[in-house]
Coordinates of C-alpha atoms in Angstrom, one line a residue:
X1 CA -19.0 -41.7 53.7
X2 CA -16.1 -43.1 51.6
X3 CA -16.7 -41.9 48.0
X4 CA -16.0 -45.3 46.4
X5 CA -18.4 -47.0 48.8
X6 CA -21.0 -44.4 47.7
X7 CA -20.3 -45.4 44.1
X8 CA -20.5 -49.1 45.0
X9 CA -23.9 -48.7 46.7
X10 CA -25.2 -46.5 43.8
X11 CA -24.1 -49.2 41.3
X12 CA -25.8 -52.0 43.2
X13 CA -29.0 -50.0 43.6
X14 CA -29.4 -49.8 39.8
X15 CA -29.1 -53.5 39.2
X16 CA -31.9 -56.1 38.9
X17 CA -29.8 -59.1 39.8
X18 CA -26.4 -60.2 41.0
X19 CA -23.3 -58.3 39.9
X20 CA -19.8 -59.8 39.9
X21 CA -16.8 -58.2 41.7
X22 CA -15.1 -57.7 38.3
X23 CA -18.1 -55.7 37.0
X24 CA -18.3 -53.6 40.1
X25 CA -14.6 -53.0 40.0
X26 CA -14.9 -51.5 36.5
X27 CA -17.8 -49.3 37.5
X28 CA -16.2 -48.0 40.7
X29 CA -12.7 -47.8 39.2
X30 CA -10.9 -49.9 41.8
X31 CA -9.6 -53.5 42.0
X32 CA -11.7 -56.5 42.7
X33 CA -9.9 -56.9 46.0
X34 CA -11.1 -53.4 47.0
X35 CA -14.7 -54.3 46.1
X36 CA -14.5 -57.3 48.5
X37 CA -13.0 -55.1 51.2
X38 CA -15.8 -52.5 50.8
X39 CA -18.4 -55.2 51.0
X40 CA -16.9 -56.6 54.2
X41 CA -16.6 -53.1 55.6
X42 CA -20.3 -52.4 54.9
X43 CA -21.6 -55.7 56.2
X44 CA -19.5 -55.5 59.4
X45 CA -21.6 -52.5 60.4
X46 CA -24.8 -54.5 60.8
X47 CA -25.5 -57.4 63.2
X48 CA -28.2 -59.7 62.0
X49 CA -28.4 -59.3 58.2
X50 CA -25.9 -58.2 55.6
X51 CA -26.5 -55.0 53.6
X52 CA -24.9 -56.7 50.5
X53 CA -25.7 -60.3 49.9
X54 CA -22.8 -62.4 48.5
X55 CA -23.1 -65.6 46.4
X56 CA -21.2 -67.4 43.7
X57 CA -23.1 -65.3 41.2
X58 CA -21.8 -62.1 42.7
X59 CA -23.3 -59.4 44.9
X60 CA -26.8 -57.9 45.3
X61 CA -28.2 -55.2 47.5
X62 CA -30.4 -56.4 50.4
X63 CA -33.0 -53.6 49.9
X64 CA -35.0 -54.6 52.9
X65 CA -32.4 -53.2 55.3
X66 CA -30.4 -50.9 53.0
X67 CA -32.5 -47.9 53.8
X68 CA -32.0 -48.4 57.5
X69 CA -28.3 -48.9 56.9
X70 CA -28.0 -45.6 55.0
X71 CA -29.9 -43.7 57.7
X72 CA -27.7 -45.1 60.5
X73 CA -24.3 -43.9 61.6
X74 CA -22.1 -46.1 59.5
X75 CA -18.6 -44.8 60.0
X76 CA -16.7 -43.0 62.7
X77 CA -16.9 -39.3 62.0
X78 CA -13.6 -38.5 63.6
X79 CA -12.0 -37.3 60.3
X80 CA -15.1 -35.4 59.3
X81 CA -15.3 -33.7 62.7
X82 CA -11.6 -32.7 62.6
X83 CA -12.1 -31.0 59.2
X84 CA -15.2 -29.3 60.5
X85 CA -13.4 -28.0 63.7
X86 CA -10.5 -26.7 61.5
X87 CA -13.0 -24.8 59.4
X88 CA -14.6 -23.3 62.5
X89 CA -11.3 -22.1 63.8
X90 CA -10.4 -20.5 60.5
X91 CA -13.8 -18.8 60.0
X92 CA -13.7 -17.5 63.6
X93 CA -10.7 -15.3 63.0
X94 CA -9.8 -12.5 60.6
X95 CA -6.1 -12.9 61.4
X96 CA -3.5 -15.3 60.1
X97 CA -3.1 -18.4 62.3
X98 CA -0.2 -20.8 62.4
X99 CA -0.8 -24.5 61.8
X100 CA 1.0 -25.2 65.1
X101 CA -1.6 -23.1 66.9
X102 CA -4.4 -25.0 65.2
X103 CA -2.9 -28.4 66.1
X104 CA -2.5 -27.3 69.8
X105 CA -6.1 -26.3 70.0
X106 CA -7.3 -29.5 68.5
X107 CA -4.6 -31.8 70.0
X108 CA -3.5 -33.2 66.6
X109 CA -0.1 -33.2 65.0
X110 CA 0.8 -30.3 62.6
X111 CA 1.2 -32.8 59.8
X112 CA -2.4 -34.1 60.3
X113 CA -3.7 -30.5 60.3
X114 CA -1.7 -29.7 57.1
X115 CA -3.3 -32.7 55.3
X116 CA -6.8 -31.6 56.4
X117 CA -6.2 -28.0 55.3
X118 CA -5.3 -29.3 51.9
X119 CA -8.5 -31.3 51.9
X120 CA -10.4 -28.2 52.9
X121 CA -8.9 -26.4 49.9
X122 CA -10.2 -29.0 47.5
X123 CA -13.6 -28.9 49.1
X124 CA -13.8 -25.1 48.6
X125 CA -12.8 -25.6 44.9
X126 CA -15.3 -28.3 44.3
X127 CA -18.1 -26.2 45.8
X128 CA -17.2 -23.2 43.7
X129 CA -17.2 -20.9 46.7
X130 CA -15.8 -17.4 46.7
X131 CA -13.3 -18.3 49.4
X132 CA -9.5 -18.8 49.4
X133 CA -7.0 -20.1 51.9
X134 CA -4.2 -17.5 51.9
X135 CA -0.8 -18.9 53.2
X136 CA 2.2 -16.9 54.3
X137 CA 5.6 -18.3 55.4
X138 CA 6.2 -17.8 59.2
X139 CA 2.8 -16.1 59.5
X140 CA 0.3 -18.9 59.0
X141 CA -3.0 -19.3 57.0
X142 CA -6.1 -17.2 56.7
X143 CA -9.6 -17.9 55.3
X144 CA -10.7 -15.0 53.1
X145 CA -14.2 -14.8 51.6
X146 CA -17.8 -13.7 52.0
X147 CA -19.8 -14.6 55.1
X148 CA -22.4 -16.5 53.1
X149 CA -19.8 -18.7 51.5
X150 CA -18.1 -19.4 54.8
X151 CA -21.4 -20.6 56.2
X152 CA -22.0 -22.8 53.2
X153 CA -18.5 -24.4 53.6
X154 CA -19.1 -25.1 57.3
X155 CA -22.5 -26.7 56.6
X156 CA -21.2 -28.8 53.7
X157 CA -18.7 -30.3 56.0
X158 CA -21.4 -31.8 58.3
X159 CA -22.0 -35.5 57.3
X160 CA -25.8 -35.4 57.8
X161 CA -26.2 -39.0 56.4
X162 CA -24.3 -40.3 59.4
X163 CA -26.7 -39.1 62.1
X164 CA -29.1 -41.7 63.5
X165 CA -32.8 -41.0 63.9
X166 CA -32.7 -42.7 67.3
X167 CA -30.0 -40.4 68.7
X168 CA -30.2 -37.4 66.5
X169 CA -29.8 -34.7 69.1
X170 CA -26.9 -36.5 70.8
X171 CA -25.1 -37.1 67.5
X172 CA -25.5 -33.5 66.4
X173 CA -24.3 -32.3 69.8
X174 CA -21.2 -34.5 69.6
X175 CA -20.3 -33.3 66.1
X176 CA -21.2 -29.6 66.6
X177 CA -19.8 -29.2 70.1
X178 CA -17.6 -26.3 69.0
X179 CA -20.6 -24.1 68.2
X180 CA -23.6 -25.3 70.2
X181 CA -24.8 -27.4 73.1
X182 CA -27.5 -29.9 73.8
X183 CA -29.9 -27.4 75.3
X184 CA -29.8 -25.2 72.2
X185 CA -30.3 -28.2 70.0
X186 CA -33.4 -29.3 71.9
X187 CA -34.7 -25.7 71.7
X188 CA -34.1 -25.5 67.9
X189 CA -35.6 -28.9 67.2
X190 CA -38.6 -29.1 69.6
X191 CA -39.6 -25.5 70.2
X192 CA -38.6 -23.8 67.0
X193 CA -38.6 -26.1 63.9
X194 CA -41.1 -28.8 65.0
X195 CA -43.7 -26.3 66.2
X196 CA -43.2 -24.1 63.1
X197 CA -43.8 -27.1 60.9
X198 CA -47.2 -27.6 62.6
X199 CA -48.1 -23.9 62.5
X200 CA -47.1 -23.3 58.9
X201 CA -48.4 -26.7 57.6
X202 CA -45.3 -27.9 55.9
X203 CA -43.4 -31.2 55.7
X204 CA -39.8 -31.9 55.0
X205 CA -37.7 -35.0 54.4
X206 CA -35.5 -36.4 57.2
X207 CA -32.2 -35.4 55.6
X208 CA -33.5 -32.0 54.7
X209 CA -34.7 -31.7 58.3
X210 CA -31.2 -32.3 59.6
X211 CA -29.9 -29.8 57.1
X212 CA -32.2 -27.1 58.5
X213 CA -31.2 -27.8 62.1
X214 CA -27.5 -27.6 61.2
X215 CA -28.1 -24.4 59.2
X216 CA -29.9 -22.7 62.1
X217 CA -27.1 -23.7 64.5
X218 CA -24.5 -22.2 62.2
X219 CA -26.6 -19.1 61.5
X220 CA -27.1 -18.4 65.2
X221 CA -23.4 -19.0 66.0
X222 CA -22.2 -16.7 63.3
X223 CA -24.6 -13.9 64.1
X224 CA -23.7 -14.1 67.8
X225 CA -20.1 -13.5 66.8
X226 CA -21.0 -10.4 64.8
X227 CA -20.8 -12.0 61.3
X228 CA -23.7 -10.8 59.2
X229 CA -24.4 -11.8 55.6
X230 CA -24.6 -9.5 52.6
X231 CA -26.9 -10.9 49.9
X232 CA -27.6 -9.7 46.4
X233 CA -31.3 -9.1 46.8
X234 CA -32.1 -10.8 43.5
X235 CA -35.8 -10.1 44.0
X236 CA -37.3 -6.8 45.2
X237 CA -39.2 -6.9 48.5
X238 CA -42.6 -7.2 46.9
X239 CA -41.6 -10.3 44.8
X240 CA -39.9 -12.1 47.7
X241 CA -42.8 -11.5 50.0
X242 CA -45.0 -13.7 47.8
X243 CA -43.0 -16.8 48.8
X244 CA -44.3 -18.9 51.7
X245 CA -40.6 -19.4 52.6
X246 CA -40.3 -15.7 53.3
X247 CA -43.1 -15.8 55.8
X248 CA -41.5 -18.9 57.3
X249 CA -38.1 -17.1 57.5
X250 CA -39.7 -14.1 59.3
X251 CA -41.2 -16.4 61.8
X252 CA -37.9 -18.3 62.5
X253 CA -36.0 -15.0 62.7
X254 CA -38.4 -13.7 65.3
X255 CA -38.2 -16.9 67.4
X256 CA -34.4 -17.0 67.1
X257 CA -34.1 -13.2 67.8
X258 CA -32.4 -11.9 64.7
X259 CA -35.5 -10.4 63.1
X260 CA -33.8 -6.9 63.0
X261 CA -31.4 -8.1 60.3
X262 CA -33.3 -7.9 57.0
X263 CA -30.5 -9.3 54.9
X264 CA -30.3 -12.4 57.2
X265 CA -34.1 -12.9 56.7
X266 CA -33.6 -12.7 52.9
X267 CA -30.7 -15.1 53.0
X268 CA -32.6 -17.5 55.2
X269 CA -35.5 -17.3 52.6
X270 CA -33.1 -18.2 49.8
X271 CA -31.8 -21.1 51.9
X272 CA -35.3 -22.4 52.6
X273 CA -36.0 -22.1 48.8
X274 CA -33.1 -24.5 48.2
X275 CA -34.7 -27.2 50.4
X276 CA -37.5 -29.6 49.3
X277 CA -40.1 -28.1 51.6
X278 CA -43.7 -29.1 50.9
X279 CA -46.4 -26.6 51.9
X280 CA -50.0 -27.6 52.2
X281 CA -51.2 -24.5 50.3
X282 CA -49.6 -23.2 47.1
X283 CA -48.5 -19.5 47.2
X284 CA -49.4 -17.1 44.5
X285 CA -46.1 -15.9 42.9
X286 CA -46.4 -12.4 41.3
X287 CA -45.6 -12.0 37.6
X288 CA -42.3 -10.2 37.1
X289 CA -39.4 -10.1 34.8
X290 CA -38.3 -13.6 35.9
X291 CA -41.7 -15.2 35.4
X292 CA -42.1 -13.6 32.0
X293 CA -38.8 -15.0 30.8
X294 CA -39.7 -18.4 32.2
X295 CA -43.0 -18.5 30.3
X296 CA -41.1 -17.5 27.1
X297 CA -38.8 -20.4 27.6
X298 CA -41.6 -22.8 28.2
X299 CA -43.3 -21.7 25.0
X300 CA -40.1 -22.2 23.1
X301 CA -39.6 -25.6 24.7
X302 CA -43.2 -26.6 23.9
X303 CA -42.6 -25.8 20.2
X304 CA -39.4 -27.9 20.1
X305 CA -40.7 -30.9 22.1
X306 CA -44.4 -30.8 21.3
X307 CA -45.1 -31.0 25.0
X308 CA -47.8 -28.8 26.6
X309 CA -45.4 -27.0 29.0
X310 CA -46.9 -23.6 28.2
X311 CA -50.4 -24.1 26.7
X312 CA -51.5 -26.2 29.7
X313 CA -52.1 -23.7 32.5
X314 CA -51.6 -26.3 35.2
X315 CA -48.2 -27.4 33.9
X316 CA -47.1 -23.8 33.1
X317 CA -47.9 -22.7 36.7
X318 CA -46.2 -25.7 38.3
X319 CA -42.9 -25.2 36.4
X320 CA -43.0 -21.4 36.6
X321 CA -43.4 -21.6 40.4
X322 CA -40.7 -24.2 40.7
X323 CA -38.1 -22.3 38.7
X324 CA -39.1 -18.9 40.3
X325 CA -38.3 -20.3 43.7
X326 CA -35.0 -21.9 42.6
X327 CA -33.5 -18.8 40.9
X328 CA -32.6 -17.0 44.1
X329 CA -30.5 -19.7 45.8
X330 CA -28.9 -20.5 42.4
X331 CA -27.9 -16.9 41.9
X332 CA -26.5 -16.8 45.5
X333 CA -24.6 -20.0 44.8
X334 CA -26.5 -21.8 47.6
X335 CA -26.4 -25.6 46.9
X336 CA -29.7 -27.0 45.9
X337 CA -30.2 -29.9 48.3
X338 CA -31.2 -33.1 46.3
X339 CA -30.1 -36.4 47.9
X340 CA -31.7 -38.3 45.0
X341 CA -29.9 -36.6 42.2
X342 CA -28.0 -39.6 40.8
X343 CA -31.2 -41.8 40.7
X344 CA -33.2 -39.1 39.0
X345 CA -30.6 -38.4 36.3
X346 CA -30.4 -42.1 35.6
X347 CA -34.1 -43.0 35.7
X348 CA -35.7 -39.9 34.2
X349 CA -33.2 -39.7 31.4
X350 CA -35.3 -38.0 28.7
X351 CA -37.0 -35.7 31.3
X352 CA -33.5 -34.6 32.4
X353 CA -32.7 -33.7 28.8
X354 CA -35.7 -31.4 28.5
X355 CA -35.0 -29.9 31.9
X356 CA -31.4 -29.2 30.8
X357 CA -32.7 -27.5 27.7
X358 CA -35.0 -25.2 29.7
X359 CA -32.2 -24.1 32.0
X360 CA -29.8 -23.6 29.1
X361 CA -32.3 -21.2 27.5
X362 CA -32.8 -19.4 30.8
X363 CA -29.1 -18.9 31.7
X364 CA -28.6 -15.8 29.6
X365 CA -32.1 -14.4 30.1
X366 CA -31.7 -14.5 33.8
X367 CA -28.0 -13.9 34.0
X368 CA -27.2 -17.2 35.7
X369 CA -23.6 -18.5 35.6
X370 CA -24.1 -22.1 36.7
X371 CA -27.1 -24.3 37.1
X372 CA -26.5 -27.1 39.6
X373 CA -27.3 -30.6 38.4
X374 CA -29.3 -31.2 41.6
X375 CA -31.8 -28.5 40.5
X376 CA -31.9 -29.9 36.9
X377 CA -32.8 -33.2 38.4
X378 CA -35.6 -31.6 40.5
X379 CA -37.1 -29.9 37.4
X380 CA -36.9 -33.3 35.6
X381 CA -39.5 -34.7 38.2
X382 CA -42.0 -32.1 36.9
X383 CA -41.2 -32.9 33.3
X384 CA -41.5 -36.6 33.9
X385 CA -44.9 -36.1 35.4
X386 CA -46.0 -34.3 32.2
X387 CA -44.5 -36.9 30.0
X388 CA -46.4 -39.6 31.9
X389 CA -49.6 -37.8 31.4
X390 CA -49.0 -36.7 27.9
X391 CA -51.3 -38.6 25.5
X392 CA -49.5 -40.7 23.0
X393 CA -50.1 -40.1 19.3
X394 CA -52.4 -42.4 17.4
X395 CA -50.5 -45.3 15.8
X396 CA -51.9 -46.3 12.4
X397 CA -51.8 -50.0 12.0
X398 CA -52.4 -52.7 9.3
X399 CA -53.7 -56.1 10.2
X400 CA -52.7 -59.0 7.9
X401 CA -54.9 -62.0 8.5
X402 CA -56.6 -64.6 6.1
X403 CA -59.2 -65.8 8.7
X404 CA -63.0 -65.5 8.4
X405 CA -64.3 -61.9 8.6
X406 CA -65.8 -62.4 12.1
X407 CA -62.4 -63.7 13.4
X408 CA -60.5 -60.9 11.8
X409 CA -62.9 -58.3 13.4
X410 CA -62.4 -60.1 16.8
X411 CA -58.6 -59.8 16.5
X412 CA -58.9 -56.1 15.5
X413 CA -61.3 -55.4 18.4
X414 CA -58.9 -57.1 20.9
X415 CA -55.9 -55.0 19.6
X416 CA -57.8 -51.7 19.9
X417 CA -59.2 -52.6 23.4
X418 CA -55.8 -53.4 24.9
X419 CA -54.0 -50.5 23.1
X420 CA -56.2 -47.4 23.0
X421 CA -53.8 -45.4 20.8
X422 CA -53.6 -48.1 18.1
X423 CA -56.1 -47.8 15.3
X424 CA -56.3 -50.6 12.8
X425 CA -56.9 -48.6 9.6
X426 CA -56.8 -51.5 7.1
X427 CA -57.0 -55.3 6.9
X428 CA -55.4 -57.5 4.2
X429 CA -55.4 -61.2 3.7
X430 CA -51.7 -61.5 2.6
X431 CA -48.4 -59.6 2.9
X432 CA -48.0 -60.0 -0.8
X433 CA -50.8 -57.5 -1.4
X434 CA -48.9 -54.8 0.5
X435 CA -47.8 -52.2 -2.0
X436 CA -46.3 -49.7 0.5
X437 CA -45.6 -49.5 4.2
X438 CA -47.2 -46.2 5.1
X439 CA -48.2 -47.7 8.5
X440 CA -46.7 -47.2 11.9
X441 CA -47.2 -50.8 12.7
X442 CA -48.1 -54.0 10.9
X443 CA -49.7 -57.0 12.6
X444 CA -49.2 -60.3 10.9
X445 CA -51.6 -63.0 12.2
X446 CA -50.8 -65.5 9.4
X447 CA -48.5 -68.4 9.9
X448 CA -46.3 -67.9 6.8
X449 CA -43.9 -65.5 8.4
X450 CA -41.6 -63.8 5.9
X451 CA -38.7 -62.5 7.9
X452 CA -37.3 -59.0 7.5
X453 CA -40.1 -57.8 5.2
X454 CA -40.7 -54.7 7.4
X455 CA -38.9 -53.6 10.5
X456 CA -42.2 -52.3 11.9
X457 CA -43.9 -55.7 11.8
X458 CA -45.1 -57.6 14.8
X459 CA -46.1 -61.3 14.5
X460 CA -49.2 -62.3 16.6
X461 CA -51.3 -65.4 17.1
X462 CA -54.9 -65.4 16.0
X463 CA -56.2 -65.5 19.6
X464 CA -54.1 -62.5 20.5
X465 CA -52.7 -64.1 23.7
X466 CA -50.9 -62.5 26.7
X467 CA -47.6 -63.3 25.0
X468 CA -48.8 -61.3 22.0
X469 CA -49.7 -58.4 24.2
X470 CA -46.3 -58.3 25.9
X471 CA -44.6 -58.5 22.5
X472 CA -46.7 -55.5 21.2
X473 CA -46.0 -53.6 24.4
X474 CA -42.2 -54.1 24.0
X475 CA -42.5 -52.9 20.4
X476 CA -44.5 -49.8 21.4
X477 CA -41.9 -48.8 24.0
X478 CA -39.2 -48.7 21.3
X479 CA -41.3 -47.9 18.2
X480 CA -39.2 -45.9 15.8
X481 CA -36.0 -46.7 17.5
X482 CA -35.2 -50.1 16.0
X483 CA -34.3 -48.3 12.8
X484 CA -32.0 -46.0 14.7
X485 CA -30.1 -49.0 16.2
X486 CA -30.0 -50.9 12.9
X487 CA -28.3 -47.9 11.3
X488 CA -25.7 -47.1 14.0
X489 CA -22.1 -46.2 13.3
X490 CA -19.9 -48.4 15.4
X491 CA -16.3 -47.6 16.5
X492 CA -13.6 -48.9 18.8
X493 CA -11.7 -46.1 20.3
X494 CA -8.9 -45.4 22.8
X495 CA -9.4 -41.8 24.1
X496 CA -8.4 -40.4 27.4
X497 CA -11.2 -37.9 28.1
X498 CA -14.9 -37.3 27.2
X499 CA -14.3 -34.3 24.9
X500 CA -11.8 -36.2 22.8
X501 CA -14.1 -39.2 22.6
X502 CA -17.0 -37.0 21.4
X503 CA -14.8 -35.2 18.9
X504 CA -13.4 -38.5 17.5
X505 CA -16.9 -40.1 17.0
X506 CA -18.4 -37.0 15.4
X507 CA -15.4 -36.7 13.0
X508 CA -15.5 -40.3 12.0
X509 CA -19.3 -40.1 11.2
X510 CA -19.1 -36.7 9.5
X511 CA -20.9 -34.6 12.1
X512 CA -18.0 -32.5 13.4
X513 CA -20.0 -29.4 12.6
X514 CA -22.2 -30.3 15.6
X515 CA -19.3 -30.5 18.1
X516 CA -20.1 -27.1 19.8
X517 CA -23.7 -28.2 20.4
X518 CA -22.5 -31.3 22.2
X519 CA -19.9 -29.4 24.2
X520 CA -22.6 -26.9 25.2
X521 CA -24.7 -29.7 26.5
X522 CA -21.8 -31.2 28.5
X523 CA -21.0 -27.9 30.1
X524 CA -24.6 -27.7 31.5
X525 CA -24.5 -31.2 33.0
X526 CA -22.4 -34.2 32.0
X527 CA -24.2 -37.0 30.1
X528 CA -22.9 -39.9 32.2
X529 CA -25.9 -42.1 33.3
X530 CA -24.1 -44.9 35.3
X531 CA -23.2 -48.5 34.5
X532 CA -20.1 -47.4 32.5
X533 CA -22.3 -45.6 30.0
X534 CA -22.6 -42.0 28.7
X535 CA -25.2 -40.7 26.2
X536 CA -23.8 -37.4 24.8
X537 CA -26.3 -35.4 22.8
X538 CA -26.8 -31.8 21.8
X539 CA -29.6 -29.7 23.2
X540 CA -32.7 -30.7 21.3
X541 CA -33.1 -27.6 19.2
X542 CA -35.0 -27.3 15.9
X543 CA -33.0 -28.2 12.9
X544 CA -32.2 -31.9 13.6
X545 CA -34.6 -34.1 11.7
X546 CA -33.1 -37.5 11.0
X547 CA -32.1 -39.2 14.3
X548 CA -28.7 -40.8 14.4
X549 CA -26.9 -43.0 16.9
X550 CA -23.1 -43.4 17.0
X551 CA -21.7 -46.1 19.3
X552 CA -18.2 -46.0 20.7
X553 CA -16.5 -48.6 22.9
X554 CA -13.5 -47.2 24.6
X555 CA -10.5 -49.5 25.4
X556 CA -10.4 -48.3 29.0
X557 CA -12.6 -46.3 31.3
X558 CA -12.9 -42.5 30.9
X559 CA -13.8 -40.3 33.8
X560 CA -17.0 -38.7 32.6
X561 CA -18.3 -36.2 35.2
X562 CA -17.9 -38.3 38.3
X563 CA -18.6 -41.7 36.6
X564 CA -16.3 -44.2 34.8
X565 CA -17.5 -44.7 31.2
X566 CA -16.6 -47.1 28.5
X567 CA -19.8 -47.4 26.4
X568 CA -20.6 -44.1 24.6
X569 CA -23.9 -43.9 22.8
X570 CA -23.8 -40.5 21.0
X571 CA -27.3 -39.4 19.9
X572 CA -28.3 -36.8 17.3
X573 CA -32.0 -36.3 18.0
X574 CA -35.1 -36.4 15.9
X575 CA -37.6 -33.5 15.7
X576 CA -40.3 -35.9 16.9
X577 CA -40.9 -36.1 20.6
X578 CA -42.0 -39.7 20.7
X579 CA -39.0 -41.0 18.8
X580 CA -36.6 -39.2 21.3
X581 CA -38.7 -40.3 24.3
X582 CA -38.7 -43.9 23.2
X583 CA -35.0 -44.0 22.3
X584 CA -34.0 -42.7 25.7
X585 CA -36.4 -45.2 27.2
X586 CA -34.8 -47.9 25.1
X587 CA -31.3 -46.9 26.4
X588 CA -32.5 -46.9 30.0
X589 CA -33.9 -50.4 29.7
X590 CA -30.6 -51.8 28.3
X591 CA -28.2 -49.8 30.4
X592 CA -30.1 -50.5 33.7
X593 CA -28.6 -54.0 33.6
X594 CA -24.8 -54.1 34.0
X595 CA -24.7 -57.6 32.5
X596 CA -26.1 -56.3 29.2
X597 CA -23.7 -53.5 29.3
X598 CA -20.8 -55.9 29.7
X599 CA -22.1 -58.0 26.7
X600 CA -22.3 -54.8 24.6
X601 CA -18.7 -53.9 25.6
X602 CA -17.5 -57.3 24.4
X603 CA -19.0 -56.9 21.0
X604 CA -16.5 -56.9 18.1
X605 CA -18.7 -55.5 15.3
X606 CA -21.7 -53.4 14.5
X607 CA -23.8 -56.5 13.7
X608 CA -22.9 -58.2 17.0
X609 CA -23.8 -55.1 19.0
X610 CA -27.2 -54.9 17.3
X611 CA -27.8 -58.6 17.9
X612 CA -27.1 -58.2 21.6
X613 CA -29.3 -55.0 21.8
X614 CA -32.2 -56.6 20.0
X615 CA -32.1 -59.8 22.2
X616 CA -33.0 -57.7 25.2
X617 CA -35.9 -56.2 23.3
X618 CA -37.3 -59.7 22.7
X619 CA -37.2 -59.3 18.9

């Protein structure tokens, strides 16, 4: 699928309402005309309804049919198949082969083959594979590398999102015709994978199911040609035997008749560990060097985030088992398959921060070079579950009300019934009697509003209506963050890359000594979150106590990871979990709407930026 069309669909999926062509053009990094062409191209692939609805207000995703659209064969896969077939020819030989010979085999011009080989080179580089394309004048080209990496390359060239559910076998047969046939595909799907799923009581998503079919086709083809993998054996035999995936791998190897190759069974186990497979029963992973290090990291993370990742046995076991499974494919540089990575990184922003911290601490302990962002996103699902179930701290509140005692008690009772974590500790008849503001929240039910007395004050009516409840809820979601926004540093800048932008903002605000912490975080996983926004921050380690936000609006878009960015919200975290959690939640609420982002980008001063930000909060 066209990369820019992917960006367009991803941008539209994040919006609540209509988005203009101009806004989309800035997000995707193309012209408005290109956006209109992409929309027409997408809509022309469906008959009755458009995938993207157009109006005078702009564009919006038709979510009713979007999922069907994404699961159907959208574009012709001729170019994808040509690249795949070239890779098969290059991996099938240990000798140099001339481009003319490749073009003759595939019936394409030498120039077309040369362009595709260049594209193959960039694909290898992007995947970080231990493969190189060696080229010699008058001799030809040769693919040099490990068998495992060659298989990964071949598999990553298969556009699994283009295969229709209704004609899966035929689509796969057409694309993989160089290495399999329809009889083999029927055997692998119906007799091997489907029956194994029933016998071993596991489920798997549709795209992962296609990945598994493709992997088995490639595995069988390569073994039949005498190409055997050589894996690192990251675990000893006793450890790997505890995984349900190992037993599944043994069964598949027996059915596919390669069970006499131990290293192939180990490698298939590692591959299965990289897929989101759900077993009906949890396996019991043995304690070993890896699990001990994971537990040490969870204890450290719990202390820094005040989140029961270690002390709660249920959470500790869940995360320990998840990471233990992921370590092998990560060490073998097998891609962790996660088709929902972008959405998870955007929606579970704070959970993603904690997951990044965990893997940063584990990198040196477990001798891991790179942690794929797709795996960090998977771990963030577990973290988000814990955040959702983690009880919020008690909020000490003051109620100001000059009603009769029984009316005051009724208001107090309503507040504490609707919000269990709010405890009204004191009641006063007037704000004038307030000597200090040692309360997390102040309710003012009097009519003589005195603006800006306290930034933790919420005005309510004496009957505590539904509007009051909504107002309190909005405040609770951002409690402690309004002060951060009110004290932002605000800069206009014109930098060309993300590192220079971070360095400029830290220097201007006097935090340059933290630069390495920010760069360390970016090296783990870039902090772009979509909608032209990035939220760079250091790993949340002990030592940072006073939270600080620095806002930068860049004159033009910067490529930040794989996203275009203009709004930079640099955050130096608090040592309080709830403050950080709410601040990231506050960012998500604002950045989720491109219209608000555009308004923030047009701001000309700190005060104007804060005013726009607070309007969305309803303050």
